[in-house]
Short mmCIF file of C-alpha atoms in Angstrom, two decimals:
data_model
loop_
_atom_site.label_atom_id
_atom_site.label_comp_id
_atom_site.label_asym_id
_atom_site.label_seq_id
_atom_site.Cartn_x
_atom_site.Cartn_y
_atom_site.Cartn_z
CA MET A 6 -0.13 0.13 -0.07
CA LYS A 7 1.16 3.66 -0.66
CA ASN A 8 1.06 6.67 0.54
CA ASP A 9 1.64 10.14 -0.59
CA ILE A 10 3.38 12.53 1.36
CA GLY A 11 2.34 16.07 1.36
CA ALA A 12 -0.42 17.60 0.29
CA GLY A 13 -1.97 17.42 -3.30
CA GLN A 14 -0.13 15.00 -4.63
CA HIS A 15 -2.13 12.25 -6.37
CA THR A 16 0.58 10.53 -8.80
CA HIS A 17 0.40 7.14 -7.89
CA PRO A 18 3.23 4.76 -8.99
CA GLN A 19 0.44 1.91 -10.08
CA SER A 20 -2.18 4.80 -11.06
CA ARG A 21 -0.07 5.45 -14.51
CA LYS A 22 -0.72 2.90 -17.93
CA ALA A 23 1.99 1.05 -18.04
CA PRO A 24 3.05 1.17 -22.17
CA SER A 25 4.00 -2.21 -23.33
CA ARG A 26 7.75 -1.66 -23.65
CA ALA A 27 7.81 -2.02 -19.82
CA ASP A 28 7.49 -5.51 -19.85
CA GLU A 29 9.97 -5.78 -22.73
CA LEU A 30 12.43 -4.01 -20.49
CA LEU A 31 11.89 -6.51 -17.28
CA ARG A 32 13.39 -9.43 -19.54
CA PRO A 33 16.30 -10.11 -17.85
CA ASN A 34 19.66 -9.70 -20.14
CA ASP A 35 19.97 -13.16 -22.65
CA ALA A 36 22.82 -15.48 -21.92
CA ASN A 37 24.95 -13.14 -24.01
CA GLY A 38 24.43 -10.03 -21.82
CA SER A 39 22.34 -8.40 -24.61
CA LEU A 40 19.73 -6.08 -24.20
CA PRO A 41 16.55 -5.24 -26.23
CA ASP A 42 18.22 -3.35 -29.08
CA ASP A 43 16.17 -0.18 -28.76
CA SER A 44 17.43 0.34 -24.87
CA THR A 45 20.85 1.25 -25.71
CA SER A 46 19.65 4.63 -27.17
CA SER A 47 20.32 7.51 -25.22
CA PRO A 48 17.22 9.16 -24.13
CA PRO A 49 16.58 12.85 -24.18
CA LEU A 50 17.62 14.51 -21.15
CA SER A 51 14.57 15.09 -19.06
CA SER A 52 13.82 17.44 -16.01
CA SER A 53 12.17 14.77 -14.14
CA ILE A 54 13.71 12.69 -11.59
CA ASN A 55 12.58 9.56 -10.14
CA VAL A 56 14.20 8.74 -7.07
CA TYR A 57 13.96 4.97 -5.12
CA ASP A 58 14.99 3.63 -2.38
CA PHE A 59 15.75 0.28 -2.18
CA ASP A 60 15.42 -2.04 0.46
CA GLY A 61 11.30 -2.65 1.02
CA THR A 62 10.82 -0.43 -1.81
CA LEU A 63 12.93 -2.17 -4.87
CA THR A 64 12.57 -5.35 -2.75
CA SER A 65 10.05 -7.40 -0.48
CA LYS A 66 12.63 -7.97 2.13
CA ASP A 67 15.98 -6.42 3.24
CA SER A 68 19.04 -7.39 1.44
CA LEU A 69 21.17 -6.89 4.25
CA LEU A 70 19.56 -9.43 6.05
CA ALA A 71 19.42 -11.57 3.41
CA PHE A 72 22.96 -11.54 2.19
CA LEU A 73 24.35 -12.30 5.66
CA GLN A 74 22.31 -15.53 5.25
CA PHE A 75 23.15 -16.18 1.41
CA ALA A 76 27.09 -15.63 2.63
CA LYS A 77 27.07 -17.48 6.09
CA GLY A 78 24.29 -19.29 6.70
CA LYS A 79 20.98 -18.85 8.29
CA TRP A 80 22.05 -20.06 12.09
CA TYR A 81 25.31 -17.96 11.90
CA THR A 82 23.17 -14.96 10.97
CA TYR A 83 20.54 -15.22 13.99
CA LEU A 84 23.38 -15.62 16.31
CA LEU A 85 25.62 -12.93 14.85
CA LEU A 86 22.33 -10.67 15.34
CA LEU A 87 21.78 -12.05 18.71
CA CYS A 88 25.30 -11.38 19.99
CA TYR A 89 25.14 -7.82 18.71
CA SER A 90 21.33 -7.51 19.87
CA PRO A 91 22.45 -5.01 22.30
CA ILE A 92 24.28 -2.49 19.73
CA LEU A 93 21.02 -3.07 17.14
CA VAL A 94 18.99 -1.97 20.53
CA MET A 95 20.89 0.64 20.69
CA MET A 96 20.79 1.77 17.63
CA LYS A 97 16.63 1.30 17.84
CA MET A 98 16.72 3.69 20.55
CA GLY A 99 19.23 6.62 19.02
CA LEU A 100 22.31 5.74 20.89
CA TYR A 101 23.97 4.32 18.79
CA PRO A 102 24.84 5.30 15.02
CA ASN A 103 22.95 2.81 12.33
CA GLY A 104 25.64 3.13 10.20
CA LYS A 105 28.71 2.38 13.22
CA ALA A 106 25.82 -1.00 13.75
CA LYS A 107 26.07 -1.72 10.48
CA GLU A 108 29.59 -1.33 9.94
CA ARG A 109 30.93 -3.63 12.75
CA ILE A 110 28.39 -6.69 11.65
CA PHE A 111 29.46 -6.36 8.39
CA SER A 112 33.23 -6.04 9.73
CA HIS A 113 32.52 -9.35 11.76
CA CYS A 114 31.59 -11.35 8.40
CA PHE A 115 33.90 -9.60 6.09
CA LYS A 116 37.13 -8.27 7.02
CA GLY A 117 40.09 -9.30 5.22
CA MET A 118 38.65 -11.28 2.22
CA LEU A 119 39.82 -10.32 -1.40
CA GLU A 120 37.64 -7.74 -3.16
CA ARG A 121 37.47 -10.30 -6.15
CA ASP A 122 36.38 -12.65 -4.13
CA PHE A 123 33.58 -10.41 -2.43
CA ASP A 124 31.99 -9.03 -6.12
CA ALA A 125 31.96 -12.68 -6.93
CA LEU A 126 29.63 -13.38 -3.63
CA CYS A 127 27.60 -10.61 -4.67
CA LYS A 128 27.03 -11.77 -8.11
CA ARG A 129 26.08 -15.05 -7.10
CA PHE A 130 23.98 -13.78 -4.64
CA ALA A 131 22.12 -11.40 -7.03
CA GLU A 132 21.65 -14.44 -9.84
CA SER A 133 20.12 -16.25 -6.58
CA HIS A 134 17.94 -13.76 -5.48
CA SER A 135 16.29 -12.33 -8.27
CA SER A 136 12.73 -13.03 -6.67
CA ILE A 137 13.32 -10.49 -3.89
CA LEU A 138 12.91 -8.12 -6.41
CA LYS A 139 9.17 -6.52 -6.01
CA THR A 140 7.49 -6.77 -10.10
CA ASP A 141 5.03 -3.77 -9.91
CA MET A 142 7.97 -1.57 -8.63
CA LEU A 143 10.37 -2.75 -11.41
CA LYS A 144 7.54 -2.50 -14.03
CA ASP A 145 6.99 1.42 -12.62
CA VAL A 146 11.19 1.84 -13.07
CA ALA A 147 10.88 0.76 -16.45
CA GLN A 148 8.25 3.13 -17.23
CA ALA A 149 10.11 5.72 -16.08
CA LEU A 150 13.18 5.24 -17.99
CA ASP A 151 10.90 4.86 -21.05
CA GLU A 152 9.01 8.00 -20.60
CA GLY A 153 12.46 9.65 -20.52
CA ARG A 154 12.62 10.07 -17.11
CA GLY A 155 16.19 10.00 -15.23
CA VAL A 156 16.29 7.23 -12.14
CA ILE A 157 18.42 6.89 -9.52
CA VAL A 158 18.83 3.80 -6.93
CA VAL A 159 19.84 5.58 -3.59
CA THR A 160 20.04 2.64 -0.83
CA ALA A 161 22.17 2.29 2.16
CA SER A 162 22.77 -1.21 1.64
CA ILE A 163 25.99 -2.21 0.17
CA ARG A 164 26.35 -1.01 -3.86
CA ASN A 165 28.41 -4.07 -4.85
CA TRP A 166 25.03 -6.37 -4.51
CA VAL A 167 22.54 -3.85 -5.35
CA ALA A 168 24.00 -3.05 -8.66
CA PRO A 169 24.10 -7.10 -9.69
CA LEU A 170 20.39 -7.83 -8.36
CA LEU A 171 19.47 -4.77 -10.88
CA GLU A 172 21.76 -5.36 -13.74
CA PRO A 173 19.68 -8.33 -15.16
CA PHE A 174 16.96 -5.85 -16.51
CA PHE A 175 18.36 -2.34 -16.87
CA ASP A 176 21.61 -0.51 -18.00
CA ILE A 177 23.73 0.58 -14.70
CA ALA A 178 24.59 4.39 -15.30
CA GLN A 179 27.72 5.94 -13.93
CA THR A 180 25.94 9.37 -14.48
CA MET A 181 22.52 11.13 -14.96
CA LYS A 182 24.04 12.15 -18.39
CA GLY A 183 23.85 8.22 -18.87
CA HIS A 184 21.03 5.51 -20.38
CA GLY A 185 19.78 3.61 -17.61
CA ILE A 186 19.75 3.90 -13.58
CA MET A 187 21.96 5.46 -11.25
CA VAL A 188 22.89 3.31 -8.25
CA VAL A 189 24.09 5.47 -5.35
CA GLY A 190 24.97 3.20 -2.26
CA THR A 191 26.90 2.58 0.90
CA GLU A 192 30.89 1.96 -0.37
CA ILE A 193 32.68 -0.25 0.76
CA GLU A 194 36.69 0.32 1.81
CA VAL A 195 39.46 -1.91 -0.07
CA ALA A 196 43.23 -1.31 0.76
CA ASP A 197 45.82 -4.21 -1.47
CA ARG A 198 42.65 -5.95 -2.69
CA HIS A 199 41.45 -6.63 0.70
CA LEU A 200 38.03 -5.31 2.07
CA THR A 201 39.13 -3.12 5.53
CA GLY A 202 35.83 -4.40 7.15
CA ARG A 203 34.77 0.04 7.35
CA PHE A 204 32.60 1.96 4.97
CA SER A 205 34.81 4.33 2.52
CA THR A 206 31.27 6.53 2.27
CA PRO A 207 29.00 7.25 5.40
CA ASN A 208 26.42 4.95 5.62
CA CYS A 209 23.82 6.25 3.06
CA HIS A 210 20.88 6.38 5.13
CA GLY A 211 18.40 9.70 6.55
CA GLN A 212 20.33 12.84 5.72
CA GLU A 213 23.13 11.33 3.82
CA LYS A 214 20.57 10.38 1.20
CA VAL A 215 19.63 13.96 0.50
CA ASP A 216 23.88 14.59 0.99
CA ARG A 217 24.62 12.46 -2.03
CA LEU A 218 21.44 13.47 -4.19
CA GLN A 219 22.37 16.93 -3.83
CA ALA A 220 25.83 15.86 -5.05
CA ILE A 221 24.53 14.34 -8.15
CA ILE A 222 21.71 16.80 -9.19
CA PRO A 223 22.83 20.37 -7.94
CA ASN A 224 20.91 22.52 -9.51
CA ARG A 225 17.92 20.45 -7.49
CA HIS A 226 15.37 23.35 -8.34
CA ASP A 227 15.91 22.59 -12.36
CA TYR A 228 14.18 19.14 -11.74
CA HIS A 229 10.77 17.65 -11.10
CA ILE A 230 11.64 15.01 -8.56
CA VAL A 231 9.30 11.61 -7.44
CA GLY A 232 10.70 10.02 -4.44
CA TYR A 233 9.65 6.04 -3.00
CA GLY A 234 10.84 5.03 0.18
CA ASP A 235 9.30 2.70 3.04
CA SER A 236 11.03 3.28 6.27
CA GLN A 237 12.05 5.79 8.84
CA GLY A 238 15.13 6.35 6.70
CA ASP A 239 13.94 7.90 3.82
CA LYS A 240 11.75 10.33 5.94
CA GLU A 241 14.89 12.54 4.91
CA MET A 242 14.73 11.99 1.49
CA LEU A 243 10.79 12.07 0.89
CA ALA A 244 10.78 15.62 2.43
CA TRP A 245 13.10 16.59 -0.04
CA VAL A 246 11.66 15.58 -3.09
CA ASP A 247 8.32 17.24 -4.51
CA GLU A 248 6.50 14.63 -4.43
CA GLY A 249 6.99 11.36 -1.97
CA HIS A 250 5.35 7.99 -1.45
CA LEU A 251 5.90 6.29 1.30
CA ILE A 252 5.39 2.74 0.57
CA THR A 253 4.60 0.50 3.90
CA ASN A 254 5.23 -2.88 4.33
CA GLU A 255 7.49 -4.95 6.85
CA SER A 256 11.24 -5.59 6.96
CA SER A 257 12.41 -8.60 8.03
CA PHE A 258 15.51 -7.15 9.25
CA ASN A 259 13.51 -5.31 11.45
CA GLU A 260 11.63 -8.25 12.50
CA ALA A 261 14.81 -9.70 13.30
CA ILE A 262 16.01 -7.11 15.60
CA ARG A 263 12.55 -6.69 17.43
CA PHE A 264 13.06 -10.23 18.23
CA GLY A 265 17.13 -9.46 19.04
CA ILE A 266 15.12 -7.17 21.96
CA VAL A 267 12.26 -9.36 23.44
CA GLY A 268 14.96 -12.26 22.98
CA VAL A 269 17.82 -10.60 25.05
CA LEU A 270 14.68 -9.76 27.66
CA ALA A 271 13.43 -13.03 27.87
CA VAL A 272 17.02 -14.63 28.29
CA ALA A 273 17.75 -12.09 31.43
CA ILE A 274 14.54 -12.79 32.57
CA GLN A 275 15.01 -16.87 32.35
CA TYR A 276 18.49 -16.44 33.71
CA LEU A 277 18.34 -14.10 36.28
CA ILE A 278 15.81 -16.35 37.59
CA TYR A 279 17.47 -19.31 37.40
CA LEU A 280 20.14 -17.79 39.16
CA LEU A 281 17.70 -17.21 42.49
CA VAL A 282 16.34 -20.89 42.23
CA VAL A 283 18.94 -22.78 42.00
CA ARG A 284 20.94 -22.14 45.15
CA ILE A 285 17.64 -24.02 46.82
CA THR A 286 17.33 -26.84 43.75
CA SER A 287 19.01 -28.26 40.96
CA PRO A 288 19.92 -26.80 38.17
CA GLY A 289 17.14 -29.05 35.68
CA ILE A 290 14.21 -27.91 38.06
CA ALA A 291 15.72 -24.21 38.49
CA ASN A 292 16.07 -24.01 34.56
CA THR A 293 12.44 -25.51 34.33
CA VAL A 294 10.66 -22.71 36.75
CA ALA A 295 12.78 -19.97 34.71
CA TYR A 296 11.47 -21.07 31.30
CA LEU A 297 7.89 -21.37 32.38
CA VAL A 298 8.27 -16.95 33.27
CA SER A 299 10.39 -16.72 30.87
CA PHE A 300 7.51 -18.35 28.62
CA THR A 301 4.70 -15.82 29.20
CA PHE A 302 6.89 -13.36 28.84
CA ASN A 303 7.56 -14.84 25.81
CA PHE A 304 4.66 -15.72 23.98
CA PHE A 305 2.72 -11.30 24.38
CA ALA A 306 6.17 -10.25 23.32
CA SER A 307 6.38 -12.47 20.35
CA THR A 308 2.99 -11.74 19.31
CA TYR A 309 2.53 -7.93 20.27
CA PHE A 310 5.57 -6.46 19.52
CA THR A 311 7.86 -8.98 17.35
CA PHE A 312 5.44 -10.54 14.92
CA ARG A 313 2.51 -8.15 14.95
CA VAL A 314 -0.15 -10.92 14.80
CA LYS A 315 -3.17 -11.73 16.84
CA ALA A 316 -3.19 -14.02 19.55
CA ASN A 317 -5.54 -17.08 19.18
CA ALA A 318 -5.70 -20.54 20.05
CA ARG A 319 -4.16 -21.65 17.62
CA ARG A 320 -1.26 -19.48 17.41
CA GLY A 321 -1.24 -20.06 21.66
CA ALA A 322 -1.25 -23.66 20.66
CA GLY A 323 1.99 -23.73 18.28
CA PHE A 324 4.14 -21.27 19.86
CA ALA A 325 3.55 -23.27 23.56
CA LEU A 326 4.67 -26.45 20.85
CA SER A 327 7.73 -24.23 19.57
CA HIS A 328 8.95 -23.93 23.47
CA VAL A 329 7.99 -27.50 24.10
CA ILE A 330 10.63 -28.45 22.03
CA ASN A 331 12.97 -25.69 22.75
CA TYR A 332 12.81 -26.45 26.28
CA LEU A 333 13.18 -30.12 25.58
CA LEU A 334 16.58 -29.03 23.44
CA GLN A 335 17.67 -26.24 26.46
CA MET A 336 17.46 -28.74 28.84
CA GLY A 337 19.57 -31.29 26.58
CA SER A 338 21.98 -29.06 26.35
CA LEU A 339 22.40 -27.78 29.88
CA HIS A 340 22.99 -31.08 31.17
CA LEU A 341 25.26 -31.76 28.50
CA PHE A 342 27.34 -28.60 29.38
CA LEU A 343 27.29 -29.36 32.87
CA TRP A 344 28.76 -32.86 31.95
CA MET A 345 31.67 -31.40 30.18
CA GLY A 346 32.53 -29.35 34.39
CA ILE A 347 30.15 -26.32 33.02
CA SER A 348 29.56 -24.71 36.25
CA LYS A 349 25.52 -24.55 37.08
CA GLU A 350 26.03 -20.58 37.30
CA TRP A 351 27.80 -20.46 33.45
CA ALA A 352 26.25 -23.80 31.82
CA PRO A 353 23.00 -21.59 30.70
CA LEU A 354 24.84 -19.08 28.90
CA PRO A 355 26.21 -21.46 25.97
CA MET A 356 22.63 -23.19 26.59
CA PHE A 357 21.01 -19.78 25.54
CA CYS A 358 23.68 -19.83 22.09
CA VAL A 359 22.45 -22.87 20.71
CA CYS A 360 18.54 -22.77 21.63
CA VAL A 361 17.73 -18.54 21.49
CA PRO A 362 18.11 -19.29 17.18
CA VAL A 363 16.17 -22.84 17.27
CA ASN A 364 13.81 -21.05 19.12
CA PHE A 365 13.43 -17.61 16.37
CA LEU A 366 12.93 -20.32 14.12
CA LEU A 367 10.52 -22.59 15.13
CA VAL A 368 8.41 -19.40 16.67
CA ARG A 369 8.79 -17.43 13.65
CA PHE A 370 7.44 -20.46 11.32
CA PHE A 371 4.18 -21.01 13.96
CA LEU A 372 3.38 -17.55 14.76
CA LYS A 373 3.16 -16.18 11.09
CA ARG A 374 2.06 -19.35 9.05
#
């Protein structure tokens, strides 16, 4: 669903009749990389420009999370987000810079990697994940190009995987005078052909999107600019353009962050109660009591905050089943770590590292189905 920003602005990307050539533009390149014959001609320089956010606007899910899962696997990714959840929570509260949080996660995963290997990884990701692109929004981009409009995709994601995702459908231009679309994103720093783990530009988020666009379009008032975004990170850009459209949808990355917040609180509740009860009873009984308290908190927080679904008997039963499985896994891993010689005060910590990612997948399955 798309909501117009600003009074008296009624243009909607789906309300215009798409020209027949838009579908042609959406056909991926053939085996030898050729484009439709008429796509190579330069359009007339237009006084209209369309600006698109990428994640959540042109895609159905967050590309960073999808890329991390592709590169490192789902289990590794969810465990990584759990480990960085304190920083992610502070980021959501505005206490930690968005770019620094992303840079730390990116560095953890890819620091020291050869640039050519990273680029090859990005291309493989693009080849296998074109399904995350929204067909209706791609048609809107194709129509804008067909009408001779300038098109810029401005994103906080890393340009190295954003451009390959779009390349099968559109030419990638380096300047506004070139044919095709410009991709403006967060750039990675490379030294001696290896990734340093840092970004060479500020994270292209919030006001930085406006700053980057102003550098590309210095005579801003000579153009009519239409913008599309889906999140708080696009707020400044949508206020800067002449006509802004907010696309409402759910980001799986935001969902994972909310899970991290609830997960940290639930684990903290369980661990604190465990430490209190284990003084007077066995670790197994202490963990059971703590789990029941944590379970009650987790159900309501996961339902109304993390996954934002309505509680009902079916979801409650599914949630309970997922936690029965998780409880049995916890008890088994707890006794394993106790048998390995870890003290009863510290044994729950590695248990949480094993069980929390499993619990996320189980709970998500039962609450979102």
